[in-house]
Every structure is written in structure tokens, then in C-alpha cells.
mmCIF file of C-alpha atoms in Angstrom:
data_model
loop_
_atom_site.group_PDB
_atom_site.id
_atom_site.type_symbol
_atom_site.label_atom_id
_atom_site.label_comp_id
_atom_site.label_asym_id
_atom_site.label_seq_id
_atom_site.Cartn_x
_atom_site.Cartn_y
_atom_site.Cartn_z
ATOM 1 C CA GLY A 29 0.083 -0.061 -0.018
ATOM 2 C CA ASN A 30 0.891 3.683 -0.044
ATOM 3 C CA ALA A 31 3.508 4.801 2.621
ATOM 4 C CA GLN A 32 1.783 7.018 5.355
ATOM 5 C CA LEU A 33 3.435 9.805 7.453
ATOM 6 C CA GLY A 34 3.443 7.467 10.639
ATOM 7 C CA ASP A 35 5.679 4.979 8.403
ATOM 8 C CA SER A 36 8.605 7.357 8.837
ATOM 9 C CA GLY A 37 11.395 5.798 10.757
ATOM 10 C CA THR A 38 14.522 3.432 10.719
ATOM 11 C CA TYR A 39 14.267 -0.140 9.057
ATOM 12 C CA ARG A 40 16.282 -3.076 9.291
ATOM 13 C CA VAL A 41 16.413 -6.454 7.684
ATOM 14 C CA ILE A 42 16.876 -9.474 9.215
ATOM 15 C CA ALA A 43 18.078 -12.614 7.280
ATOM 16 C CA SER A 44 18.252 -15.923 8.984
ATOM 17 C CA ASN A 45 18.450 -19.529 8.561
ATOM 18 C CA ALA A 46 18.561 -22.640 10.950
ATOM 19 C CA ALA A 47 22.144 -21.974 12.124
ATOM 20 C CA THR A 48 22.258 -18.089 12.568
ATOM 21 C CA SER A 49 20.619 -14.665 11.582
ATOM 22 C CA LYS A 50 22.203 -11.563 10.473
ATOM 23 C CA THR A 51 20.708 -7.831 10.931
ATOM 24 C CA SER A 52 21.290 -5.118 8.282
ATOM 25 C CA ASN A 53 22.299 -1.554 9.205
ATOM 26 C CA GLY A 54 19.490 0.823 9.576
ATOM 27 C CA ALA A 55 17.916 2.491 6.927
ATOM 28 C CA THR A 56 16.069 5.633 7.278
ATOM 29 C CA LEU A 57 12.721 6.160 5.764
ATOM 30 C CA THR A 58 11.346 9.533 5.427
ATOM 31 C CA VAL A 59 7.632 10.148 4.106
ATOM 32 C CA LEU A 60 6.850 13.430 2.829
ATOM 33 C CA GLN A 61 3.233 14.758 2.859
ATOM 34 C CA ASP A 62 1.938 16.276 -0.279
ATOM 35 C CA ALA A 63 4.949 15.117 -2.450
ATOM 36 C CA TYR A 64 2.898 15.512 -5.577
ATOM 37 C CA PRO A 65 -0.165 17.814 -6.645
ATOM 38 C CA ARG A 66 -3.636 16.187 -6.226
ATOM 39 C CA LEU A 67 -7.213 16.847 -7.160
ATOM 40 C CA ALA A 68 -9.896 17.903 -4.634
ATOM 41 C CA PRO A 69 -13.345 16.996 -5.371
ATOM 42 C CA LEU A 70 -15.414 20.230 -6.227
ATOM 43 C CA TRP A 71 -18.793 18.764 -7.191
ATOM 44 C CA ASN A 72 -20.299 15.860 -9.270
ATOM 45 C CA LEU A 73 -23.348 15.156 -11.074
ATOM 46 C CA PRO A 74 -24.394 11.322 -11.166
ATOM 47 C CA PRO A 75 -26.828 9.956 -13.586
ATOM 48 C CA GLY A 76 -30.454 10.933 -12.590
ATOM 49 C CA SER A 77 -29.296 13.913 -10.547
ATOM 50 C CA ARG A 78 -30.788 16.152 -13.401
ATOM 51 C CA PRO A 79 -33.021 15.355 -16.382
ATOM 52 C CA TYR A 80 -30.121 15.730 -18.972
ATOM 53 C CA VAL A 81 -27.698 13.760 -17.024
ATOM 54 C CA THR A 82 -28.945 10.303 -18.006
ATOM 55 C CA VAL A 83 -27.991 6.801 -18.619
ATOM 56 C CA ASP A 84 -28.958 5.930 -22.451
ATOM 57 C CA ILE A 85 -28.018 3.475 -25.047
ATOM 58 C CA SER A 86 -24.412 2.700 -24.498
ATOM 59 C CA ASN A 87 -23.243 3.478 -28.003
ATOM 60 C CA THR A 88 -25.486 6.563 -28.401
ATOM 61 C CA PRO A 89 -25.498 8.388 -25.084
ATOM 62 C CA ASN A 90 -27.294 11.935 -24.963
ATOM 63 C CA LEU A 91 -24.700 13.600 -22.961
ATOM 64 C CA ARG A 92 -21.794 14.307 -25.402
ATOM 65 C CA ASP A 93 -19.643 17.151 -24.695
ATOM 66 C CA ILE A 94 -18.486 19.824 -22.192
ATOM 67 C CA ALA A 95 -16.684 23.235 -22.828
ATOM 68 C CA HIS A 96 -15.505 25.883 -20.457
ATOM 69 C CA TYR A 97 -15.079 29.660 -20.458
ATOM 70 C CA ALA A 98 -12.817 31.249 -17.766
ATOM 71 C CA PRO A 99 -13.855 34.916 -17.795
ATOM 72 C CA SER A 100 -17.625 33.924 -16.989
ATOM 73 C CA ASN A 101 -16.580 30.858 -15.011
ATOM 74 C CA HIS A 102 -19.198 29.043 -17.037
ATOM 75 C CA LEU A 103 -19.149 25.237 -17.841
ATOM 76 C CA TYR A 104 -21.321 24.466 -20.927
ATOM 77 C CA VAL A 105 -22.922 21.043 -21.169
ATOM 78 C CA LEU A 106 -24.181 19.645 -24.530
ATOM 79 C CA SER A 107 -27.033 17.126 -24.772
ATOM 80 C CA ARG A 108 -28.051 15.893 -28.056
ATOM 81 C CA THR A 109 -31.732 15.713 -26.948
ATOM 82 C CA ASN A 110 -33.658 17.707 -24.304
ATOM 83 C CA SER A 111 -34.771 15.311 -21.827
ATOM 84 C CA GLU A 112 -36.393 17.994 -19.780
ATOM 85 C CA THR A 113 -39.251 18.274 -22.229
ATOM 86 C CA GLY A 114 -39.060 15.032 -24.110
ATOM 87 C CA SER A 115 -38.064 16.997 -27.310
ATOM 88 C CA THR A 116 -35.471 15.475 -29.840
ATOM 89 C CA GLU A 117 -33.921 18.987 -30.060
ATOM 90 C CA ALA A 118 -30.445 19.379 -28.705
ATOM 91 C CA GLN A 119 -29.749 21.583 -25.832
ATOM 92 C CA ILE A 120 -26.798 23.333 -24.479
ATOM 93 C CA TYR A 121 -26.896 23.974 -20.568
ATOM 94 C CA VAL A 122 -24.748 26.559 -18.808
ATOM 95 C CA LEU A 123 -23.631 25.694 -15.282
ATOM 96 C CA ASP A 124 -21.640 27.667 -12.684
ATOM 97 C CA ALA A 125 -18.172 26.090 -12.978
ATOM 98 C CA THR A 126 -17.561 26.352 -9.130
ATOM 99 C CA THR A 127 -20.744 25.179 -7.782
ATOM 100 C CA GLY A 128 -22.294 23.016 -10.751
ATOM 101 C CA ALA A 129 -25.741 25.070 -10.437
ATOM 102 C CA GLN A 130 -27.405 25.619 -13.723
ATOM 103 C CA VAL A 131 -27.656 29.177 -14.491
ATOM 104 C CA ASP A 132 -28.624 29.549 -18.119
ATOM 105 C CA GLN A 133 -29.366 27.626 -21.483
ATOM 106 C CA LEU A 134 -28.380 28.395 -24.853
ATOM 107 C CA ASN A 135 -30.776 29.354 -27.825
ATOM 108 C CA THR A 136 -30.687 26.136 -30.042
ATOM 109 C CA ASP A 137 -33.604 27.316 -32.298
ATOM 110 C CA PRO A 138 -34.535 24.354 -34.562
ATOM 111 C CA GLY A 139 -35.313 26.529 -37.063
ATOM 112 C CA VAL A 140 -31.495 26.837 -37.553
ATOM 113 C CA ILE A 141 -30.093 23.753 -35.897
ATOM 114 C CA PHE A 142 -31.353 20.712 -37.519
ATOM 115 C CA GLY A 143 -30.305 17.535 -39.529
ATOM 116 C CA GLY A 144 -27.299 15.210 -39.113
ATOM 117 C CA GLN A 145 -26.838 11.446 -38.846
ATOM 118 C CA SER A 146 -29.386 9.159 -38.126
ATOM 119 C CA ALA A 147 -32.225 11.482 -39.518
ATOM 120 C CA GLY A 148 -31.263 14.471 -37.334
ATOM 121 C CA ALA A 149 -30.684 12.524 -34.010
ATOM 122 C CA LEU A 150 -27.029 13.863 -34.126
ATOM 123 C CA HIS A 151 -27.658 17.383 -34.821
ATOM 124 C CA LEU A 152 -25.684 18.832 -32.174
ATOM 125 C CA VAL A 153 -22.814 16.579 -30.695
ATOM 126 C CA SER A 154 -19.491 18.539 -30.043
ATOM 127 C CA MET A 155 -18.782 22.053 -28.840
ATOM 128 C CA ASP A 156 -16.067 24.419 -27.680
ATOM 129 C CA VAL A 157 -15.647 28.022 -26.715
ATOM 130 C CA ALA A 158 -13.072 30.429 -28.238
ATOM 131 C CA GLU A 159 -11.061 32.750 -26.201
ATOM 132 C CA ASP A 160 -13.598 35.780 -26.982
ATOM 133 C CA GLY A 161 -16.367 33.755 -25.627
ATOM 134 C CA ALA A 162 -17.889 32.688 -28.972
ATOM 135 C CA VAL A 163 -19.446 29.238 -28.903
ATOM 136 C CA TYR A 164 -18.925 26.952 -31.704
ATOM 137 C CA ALA A 165 -20.785 23.488 -32.135
ATOM 138 C CA CYS A 166 -21.576 20.898 -34.912
ATOM 139 C CA ASN A 167 -23.520 18.050 -35.742
ATOM 140 C CA VAL A 168 -22.285 14.480 -36.928
ATOM 141 C CA SER A 169 -22.671 13.665 -40.741
ATOM 142 C CA THR A 170 -21.732 11.023 -43.215
ATOM 143 C CA THR A 171 -23.326 12.522 -46.209
ATOM 144 C CA GLU A 172 -23.490 15.762 -48.270
ATOM 145 C CA THR A 173 -27.086 15.481 -48.800
ATOM 146 C CA PHE A 174 -29.380 18.205 -47.516
ATOM 147 C CA PRO A 175 -30.638 18.499 -44.594
ATOM 148 C CA ASP A 176 -28.129 15.907 -42.887
ATOM 149 C CA ALA A 177 -24.966 17.366 -44.258
ATOM 150 C CA PHE A 178 -22.133 18.520 -41.739
ATOM 151 C CA LYS A 179 -22.952 21.798 -40.152
ATOM 152 C CA LEU A 180 -20.812 24.038 -38.049
ATOM 153 C CA TYR A 181 -22.738 26.595 -35.815
ATOM 154 C CA ARG A 182 -21.497 29.751 -34.026
ATOM 155 C CA TRP A 183 -22.971 31.756 -30.988
ATOM 156 C CA SER A 184 -21.538 35.118 -30.631
ATOM 157 C CA SER A 185 -21.342 34.565 -26.935
ATOM 158 C CA GLY A 186 -22.563 31.988 -24.467
ATOM 159 C CA VAL A 187 -25.777 33.737 -23.226
ATOM 160 C CA THR A 188 -29.464 32.998 -23.678
ATOM 161 C CA SER A 189 -29.909 36.121 -26.096
ATOM 162 C CA ALA A 190 -27.275 34.965 -28.318
ATOM 163 C CA VAL A 191 -28.747 33.581 -31.714
ATOM 164 C CA PRO A 192 -27.209 30.586 -33.413
ATOM 165 C CA ALA A 193 -25.809 30.958 -36.893
ATOM 166 C CA ASN A 194 -25.085 28.330 -39.454
ATOM 167 C CA ILE A 195 -21.629 29.371 -40.529
ATOM 168 C CA PHE A 196 -20.815 26.141 -42.770
ATOM 169 C CA GLU A 197 -22.814 23.492 -44.357
ATOM 170 C CA GLY A 198 -21.435 20.792 -46.736
ATOM 171 C CA THR A 199 -18.689 18.198 -46.306
ATOM 172 C CA PRO A 200 -15.140 19.456 -44.742
ATOM 173 C CA VAL A 201 -13.037 17.580 -47.160
ATOM 174 C CA THR A 202 -14.167 17.185 -50.769
ATOM 175 C CA SER A 203 -14.747 13.469 -51.716
ATOM 176 C CA PHE A 204 -14.629 12.349 -48.069
ATOM 177 C CA ALA A 205 -18.227 13.109 -47.075
ATOM 178 C CA ALA A 206 -18.828 9.282 -46.240
ATOM 179 C CA GLU A 207 -16.535 9.514 -43.544
ATOM 180 C CA ARG A 208 -18.177 10.376 -40.139
ATOM 181 C CA TRP A 209 -17.586 13.901 -39.278
ATOM 182 C CA GLY A 210 -18.189 16.011 -36.050
ATOM 183 C CA ASP A 211 -17.764 13.865 -32.923
ATOM 184 C CA THR A 212 -14.678 16.184 -31.821
ATOM 185 C CA LEU A 213 -14.324 19.842 -32.255
ATOM 186 C CA HIS A 214 -11.780 22.365 -30.742
ATOM 187 C CA ALA A 215 -11.416 26.101 -31.013
ATOM 188 C CA ARG A 216 -8.748 28.538 -30.352
ATOM 189 C CA GLY A 217 -7.972 32.172 -30.917
ATOM 190 C CA TRP A 218 -10.625 35.054 -30.958
ATOM 191 C CA GLY A 219 -12.196 37.334 -33.461
ATOM 192 C CA GLY A 220 -10.947 37.212 -37.034
ATOM 193 C CA ASN A 221 -8.049 34.762 -35.772
ATOM 194 C CA THR A 222 -10.457 31.957 -34.571
ATOM 195 C CA GLU A 223 -9.786 28.624 -35.888
ATOM 196 C CA VAL A 224 -11.779 25.538 -35.433
ATOM 197 C CA VAL A 225 -10.714 21.859 -36.115
ATOM 198 C CA VAL A 226 -12.912 18.998 -36.538
ATOM 199 C CA ASP A 227 -11.955 15.423 -37.624
ATOM 200 C CA SER A 228 -13.290 12.192 -39.037
ATOM 201 C CA SER A 229 -13.869 9.054 -36.832
ATOM 202 C CA ALA A 230 -11.710 7.123 -39.443
ATOM 203 C CA GLY A 231 -8.817 8.993 -38.265
ATOM 204 C CA ASN A 232 -7.859 9.868 -41.989
ATOM 205 C CA TRP A 233 -8.671 13.746 -42.225
ATOM 206 C CA SER A 234 -8.950 16.952 -39.978
ATOM 207 C CA ALA A 235 -10.434 19.947 -41.287
ATOM 208 C CA VAL A 236 -9.449 23.451 -40.140
ATOM 209 C CA PHE A 237 -11.943 26.248 -40.419
ATOM 210 C CA ASN A 238 -10.760 29.807 -39.988
ATOM 211 C CA ALA A 239 -12.881 33.093 -39.187
ATOM 212 C CA ALA A 240 -11.334 34.907 -42.353
ATOM 213 C CA SER A 241 -13.416 32.391 -44.445
ATOM 214 C CA TRP A 242 -15.767 29.939 -42.648
ATOM 215 C CA SER A 243 -17.003 28.600 -46.222
ATOM 216 C CA THR A 244 -13.570 27.285 -47.324
ATOM 217 C CA PRO A 245 -11.990 24.921 -44.587
ATOM 218 C CA GLN A 246 -8.708 23.558 -45.397
ATOM 219 C CA TYR A 247 -8.176 19.902 -44.935
ATOM 220 C CA VAL A 248 -4.960 18.222 -43.458
ATOM 221 C CA ALA A 249 -4.031 14.314 -43.230
ATOM 222 C CA ASN A 250 -4.887 13.093 -39.768
ATOM 223 C CA LEU A 251 -2.590 10.070 -39.440
ATOM 224 C CA TYR A 252 -4.465 8.680 -36.324
ATOM 225 C CA GLY A 253 -6.249 5.691 -37.739
ATOM 226 C CA ALA A 254 -9.846 4.331 -36.771
ATOM 227 C CA GLY A 255 -10.964 3.542 -33.241
ATOM 228 C CA SER A 256 -13.351 4.570 -30.500
ATOM 229 C CA ILE A 257 -15.758 7.492 -31.681
ATOM 230 C CA GLY A 258 -15.058 9.256 -28.254
ATOM 231 C CA ARG A 259 -11.524 10.885 -28.415
ATOM 232 C CA SER A 260 -9.523 13.802 -27.636
ATOM 233 C CA LEU A 261 -8.737 16.471 -30.363
ATOM 234 C CA LYS A 262 -6.862 19.763 -29.200
ATOM 235 C CA PHE A 263 -4.746 22.256 -30.971
ATOM 236 C CA GLY A 264 -1.155 22.146 -29.939
ATOM 237 C CA GLY A 265 1.406 24.902 -30.519
ATOM 238 C CA ALA A 266 1.411 26.556 -34.066
ATOM 239 C CA ASN A 267 0.219 24.023 -36.595
ATOM 240 C CA THR A 268 0.032 20.999 -34.493
ATOM 241 C CA LEU A 269 -2.833 18.744 -33.111
ATOM 242 C CA TRP A 270 -2.979 16.381 -29.954
ATOM 243 C CA GLN A 271 -5.275 13.494 -30.189
ATOM 244 C CA LYS A 272 -6.083 10.562 -27.925
ATOM 245 C CA ARG A 273 -8.296 7.543 -28.232
ATOM 246 C CA LEU A 274 -9.452 4.636 -26.030
ATOM 247 C CA GLY A 275 -6.605 1.942 -26.461
ATOM 248 C CA ALA A 276 -4.253 3.974 -28.501
ATOM 249 C CA GLY A 277 -1.218 6.377 -27.677
ATOM 250 C CA LEU A 278 -1.407 10.140 -27.128
ATOM 251 C CA LEU A 279 -0.339 11.621 -30.597
ATOM 252 C CA LEU A 280 1.276 14.842 -31.553
ATOM 253 C CA THR A 281 1.183 15.543 -35.160
ATOM 254 C CA SER A 282 2.002 18.765 -37.296
ATOM 255 C CA TYR A 283 0.198 19.777 -40.575
ATOM 256 C CA ASP A 284 0.629 22.035 -43.473
ATOM 257 C CA LEU A 285 -2.376 23.970 -44.585
ATOM 258 C CA GLY A 286 -0.892 24.742 -47.856
ATOM 259 C CA THR A 287 -0.259 21.241 -49.059
ATOM 260 C CA GLY A 288 -2.624 19.262 -46.607
ATOM 261 C CA ALA A 289 0.208 17.033 -45.326
ATOM 262 C CA GLY A 290 0.539 15.773 -42.035
ATOM 263 C CA GLN A 291 3.580 14.389 -40.019
ATOM 264 C CA VAL A 292 3.710 12.531 -36.742
ATOM 265 C CA ILE A 293 6.018 14.231 -34.375
ATOM 266 C CA THR A 294 5.840 11.765 -31.536
ATOM 267 C CA ASN A 295 3.250 9.058 -30.002
ATOM 268 C CA TYR A 296 3.291 8.261 -26.373
ATOM 269 C CA ASN A 297 2.082 4.777 -25.638
ATOM 270 C CA ASN A 298 2.549 4.356 -22.102
ATOM 271 C CA PHE A 299 -0.749 5.264 -20.591
ATOM 272 C CA GLY A 300 -2.611 2.027 -20.475
ATOM 273 C CA SER A 301 -4.938 0.474 -22.697
ATOM 274 C CA ALA A 302 -8.256 1.411 -20.675
ATOM 275 C CA LEU A 303 -7.289 5.096 -20.726
ATOM 276 C CA GLY A 304 -9.746 7.012 -23.201
ATOM 277 C CA PRO A 305 -9.835 10.908 -23.632
ATOM 278 C CA VAL A 306 -7.508 13.140 -21.976
ATOM 279 C CA GLY A 307 -6.769 16.779 -20.975
ATOM 280 C CA PHE A 308 -3.381 18.210 -19.802
ATOM 281 C CA ASP A 309 -1.552 21.382 -18.887
ATOM 282 C CA LEU A 310 2.048 21.175 -19.875
ATOM 283 C CA THR A 311 2.912 24.248 -17.887
ATOM 284 C CA THR A 312 2.443 22.225 -14.492
ATOM 285 C CA ASN A 313 3.285 18.784 -16.192
ATOM 286 C CA LEU A 314 -0.104 17.369 -15.222
ATOM 287 C CA LEU A 315 -2.495 15.264 -17.444
ATOM 288 C CA ALA A 316 -5.897 13.731 -16.452
ATOM 289 C CA GLY A 317 -7.723 10.909 -18.374
ATOM 290 C CA ILE A 318 -10.721 8.814 -18.177
ATOM 291 C CA GLU A 319 -10.026 5.276 -17.459
ATOM 292 C CA PHE A 320 -13.078 2.992 -18.207
ATOM 293 C CA ALA A 321 -13.627 0.219 -15.672
ATOM 294 C CA SER A 322 -14.050 -3.436 -17.129
ATOM 295 C CA SER A 323 -16.722 -4.249 -14.359
ATOM 296 C CA SER A 324 -19.992 -2.955 -13.487
ATOM 297 C CA ASP A 325 -19.030 -3.453 -9.832
ATOM 298 C CA THR A 326 -16.394 -0.577 -9.882
ATOM 299 C CA PRO A 327 -16.808 3.018 -11.043
ATOM 300 C CA ASP A 328 -14.683 4.558 -14.142
ATOM 301 C CA THR A 329 -12.156 6.883 -12.710
ATOM 302 C CA LEU A 330 -10.229 10.022 -13.693
ATOM 303 C CA ASN A 331 -6.621 9.297 -13.453
ATOM 304 C CA LEU A 332 -4.110 12.091 -12.761
ATOM 305 C CA TYR A 333 -0.633 11.729 -14.073
ATOM 306 C CA GLU A 334 2.666 13.739 -13.684
ATOM 307 C CA VAL A 335 4.047 14.007 -17.166
ATOM 308 C CA SER A 336 7.333 15.949 -17.148
ATOM 309 C CA ASP A 337 8.403 13.036 -19.219
ATOM 310 C CA LEU A 338 5.399 11.971 -21.509
ATOM 311 C CA SER A 339 7.130 8.912 -22.668
ATOM 312 C CA ALA A 340 7.038 7.726 -18.689
ATOM 313 C CA PRO A 341 3.801 9.146 -17.184
ATOM 314 C CA LEU A 342 3.678 8.826 -13.397
ATOM 315 C CA LEU A 343 0.304 7.828 -12.093
ATOM 316 C CA LEU A 344 -0.423 9.905 -9.010
ATOM 317 C CA ALA A 345 -4.021 9.111 -8.281
ATOM 318 C CA LYS A 346 -7.291 7.952 -9.324
ATOM 319 C CA TYR A 347 -10.766 9.625 -8.677
ATOM 320 C CA ASP A 348 -14.119 7.752 -9.038
ATOM 321 C CA PHE A 349 -16.841 9.030 -11.188
ATOM 322 C CA PRO A 350 -20.283 9.339 -9.216
ATOM 323 C CA THR A 351 -21.497 5.728 -10.273
ATOM 324 C CA ASN A 352 -20.321 2.319 -10.947
ATOM 325 C CA HIS A 353 -19.419 1.831 -14.489
ATOM 326 C CA GLN A 354 -22.340 2.088 -16.884
ATOM 327 C CA ALA A 355 -21.814 1.061 -20.419
ATOM 328 C CA ASN A 356 -20.310 3.684 -22.802
ATOM 329 C CA ALA A 357 -19.555 1.722 -25.889
ATOM 330 C CA ASN A 358 -18.150 4.500 -27.995
ATOM 331 C CA ALA A 359 -15.798 5.814 -24.988
ATOM 332 C CA ILE A 360 -17.508 9.303 -25.348
ATOM 333 C CA GLY A 361 -16.196 11.750 -22.916
ATOM 334 C CA GLU A 362 -14.087 15.025 -22.447
ATOM 335 C CA VAL A 363 -11.598 16.157 -19.959
ATOM 336 C CA LEU A 364 -11.090 19.990 -19.724
ATOM 337 C CA TRP A 365 -7.931 21.503 -17.755
ATOM 338 C CA ALA A 366 -8.992 25.036 -16.842
ATOM 339 C CA GLY A 367 -6.514 26.841 -14.808
ATOM 340 C CA ASP A 368 -6.844 25.476 -11.177
ATOM 341 C CA LYS A 369 -9.854 23.280 -12.071
ATOM 342 C CA VAL A 370 -10.484 20.089 -14.036
ATOM 343 C CA PHE A 371 -13.748 18.908 -15.426
ATOM 344 C CA ALA A 372 -14.558 15.522 -16.670
ATOM 345 C CA LEU A 373 -17.625 14.169 -18.572
ATOM 346 C CA ASP A 374 -17.989 10.378 -18.922
ATOM 347 C CA ALA A 375 -21.313 9.626 -21.032
ATOM 348 C CA ASN A 376 -23.753 7.558 -18.897
ATOM 349 C CA ASN A 377 -21.524 8.076 -15.995
ATOM 350 C CA GLY A 378 -21.905 11.553 -15.080
ATOM 351 C CA LEU A 379 -19.959 14.781 -14.548
ATOM 352 C CA ALA A 380 -17.169 15.432 -12.088
ATOM 353 C CA ALA A 381 -15.368 18.658 -11.284
ATOM 354 C CA PHE A 382 -12.008 18.935 -9.382
ATOM 355 C CA THR A 383 -9.686 21.666 -7.892
ATOM 356 C CA LEU A 384 -6.079 21.291 -8.343
ATOM 357 C CA VAL A 385 -4.085 21.224 -4.945
ATOM 358 C CA PRO A 386 -0.614 22.127 -5.686
ATOM 359 C CA PHE A 387 2.387 20.546 -3.864
ATOM 360 C CA THR A 388 3.551 23.047 -1.339
ATOM 361 C CA PRO A 389 6.641 21.557 0.363
ATOM 362 C CA THR A 390 6.819 22.115 4.186
ATOM 363 C CA PRO A 391 9.719 24.827 4.447
ATOM 364 C CA SER A 392 12.565 24.242 6.889
ATOM 365 C CA LEU A 393 14.867 26.497 9.048
ATOM 366 C CA THR A 394 18.468 26.381 7.679
ATOM 367 C CA ILE A 395 21.427 26.805 10.112
ATOM 368 C CA THR A 396 24.874 27.413 8.741
ATOM 369 C CA ALA A 397 28.244 28.651 10.011
ATOM 370 C CA SER A 398 29.649 31.594 8.253
ATOM 371 C CA GLU A 399 32.942 33.532 9.042
ATOM 372 C CA GLY A 400 32.319 32.830 12.766
ATOM 373 C CA SER A 401 28.749 33.602 12.785
ATOM 374 C CA VAL A 402 25.674 31.367 13.022
ATOM 375 C CA VAL A 403 23.281 32.198 10.030
ATOM 376 C CA ILE A 404 19.700 31.223 10.316
ATOM 377 C CA SER A 405 17.708 31.344 6.920
ATOM 378 C CA TRP A 406 14.043 30.763 5.972
ATOM 379 C CA PRO A 407 12.566 30.517 2.333
ATOM 380 C CA THR A 408 10.976 33.744 0.997
ATOM 381 C CA ASN A 409 8.435 31.909 -0.893
ATOM 382 C CA ALA A 410 6.905 29.756 1.993
ATOM 383 C CA ALA A 411 3.360 30.700 1.553
ATOM 384 C CA GLY A 412 0.854 29.765 4.183
ATOM 385 C CA PHE A 413 3.498 29.183 6.760
ATOM 386 C CA THR A 414 4.771 31.699 9.267
ATOM 387 C CA LEU A 415 8.053 31.689 11.128
ATOM 388 C CA GLN A 416 7.672 32.085 14.783
ATOM 389 C CA ALA A 417 10.544 32.925 17.235
ATOM 390 C CA THR A 418 10.898 33.692 21.031
ATOM 391 C CA PRO A 419 14.026 34.951 22.745
#
């Protein structure tokens, strides 16, 4: 088991046989508290806690995606149907990211948002929020035929009064409409610099949309290959993409918008075959990902890793989702790293929110001799600790 503070002390090994015994020299074990960062539970929503947090058909769950916008402290939750009214129209709910309380709901006018795979059953599936607060979402499609062709929508802001606009309709990559598009979407930038990327579930192509011309996306080779429908897709630095599927590695690729060529930069394969979508913050060298349980007797977990070396991730802790494992055949989920908070959606298994508790080493007093004097020193960055003294 894990070492506890009370396990600190001196340990010896005694080796013996029928004739004699020998005792080793003492070895000192020091257990440090909070040796690594951890996540503290903030709130969670188990299935059944709200009308739109449901357990559905394992390969077509209703709850599909989440997105976060820091300036408003809002978490957006996308459901492909409105379970509150029994309607088949998709809804986007707005939660207070700190408490989980529902505070708003976006306008998803069915006169604008309609069509998609399965006769419109997947007419809103994935979403993200750009740096200026504009919300982007799309349907899932495998056809160029109206009304079920791929569609990309935009809300100028994440408030009820914002009206959705259809900013693209067609196939993201000519001649590849039959590939399933729209299960994942990521946005970056703001205003006229906004970019949105979507990919095909077959893993052959990605399409990059730019605010300068929404109607003419640029396609790039994906190089990821087929696998679970649920997966991670994130912009990296410059023209790069991070991707992660269940049972596959964490892949970083570069792309050339001029030629459409893609190139694998690196592929990290040491996260375990049960780990699906991930989110990470490389400024703190931390990554969190959904591990899907193999038994309905135990919950899925959100795993926290230290990834200063992505080729050798260190598992720090596992945090349970708020129910025992419910079937999620397509591994649909999302993990968002948002400053000092982490949000995770595991379709059919609920939502969970956490606060990052960083490692704060206990400071110590240092006493040294210097030119006949005794120098006592104390760290200047010992936040949360006060040095006390008495004559």
C-alpha cells in the first residue's frame, strides 16, 4: 500500500536460517506529505441528478460534450436531446463552474439547428468556446445531402440572447463526405483569428476552419487511424494537433495548411489500454484522463498523471466517477483542464469537477556557520507558513 506519514522511521532487515541470523544496518525512511499535486473534489453530477444527466443506449448516449469559458466561470454541457421536455432537439446548458448549479441555457432554435446523422438524431454533438467567448458546435454527418450534411454553428457569446448562426454546411473535405465527421471539435483564438478543427472518426482527415473564411475549410492528413468515436482532439502550438483514443497512444502531429500534408511528431504509448480521452496542462506537467472500468461493480476513474516525461507518465491518483461503471460503448467523454480546475464528462457515468491542490513543500529552517557567525535562513516563498520565534 501507499506509505503514510506514520511509517517514517528506521528499518532493518533480518536474514536468518537454521544456524544463525544477520541484521542489516538501519535505513531511514522519510515520508513527505503532499509530495505531488492532487485533485480535490469540487462537485459531481451522477446519472439521474438532473433530467439531462442520464443513462442511455451505450453506443448513443445523450450527454456528449462540455466546454469551459474562464472569464464568465461557465461550464457548457451539450446534450443531443432535451430530456427535460421529451423533445429530440439538442440543448446546451450553462453551469456555474464552481458550484455546478445551472444558471442559463443557450438558444438552440430548431429552425437553425437541424439535420445530421440518423435522421437528425445527432444534430448537435460536439462544442467548444473560443477565447472571445464565442461558442462553436457541430452535428455528426456522413453525407453531403441536405438536410443531413455536416453543419458548423456559432453563437457570438454564451448567453441566452445569443442566436445561433449556421456558418458552414457541406462536407469538410471534398470526396470524403462518407467519413463520419463532427464527433470532436476544438477552437482557439478570438475574433478574426479564430480557428476551429474537426476530424473524421476514421482518423484519415482533419479540417481546419478559419474565421477569415468559414466557407472554405482547409483539410489536413490526420494520421491517427480508426478507433473509438469518443476521443480527444486539441490544438497544440502553431500548426499541431494532440489526439487520444481509447486503447491508443497520445499522438502529436504537425500539419501544413498549404499542402494538406501531416506528419507524426511523436506518439506516447505508456498510458494503459483502458485510458480514453485526456486533458492536460503542460505548464504544470499534469495530465488527467478517463479510465474505463471493465466491471459494472466498480466506477470509471479520472486518472491524474505527472508528465514531465510524457514517455514515462507517473500515475499520481485515481478519482471515482459518481456511479459504478455504466456502459459507454463508444468511449464518449471529455476532460478539460481550466487553470486550477479540472472538469470531466464520462457519458452515461456523470460529470465530475475538481480543484487542483498544488504541491507545497513544508519549509524548513536552515542553520549554517559563516565566518564565525551562525546564519539562520528561511525561504522567502513559504506561502501559508509563518516563522515564529521567541528569545
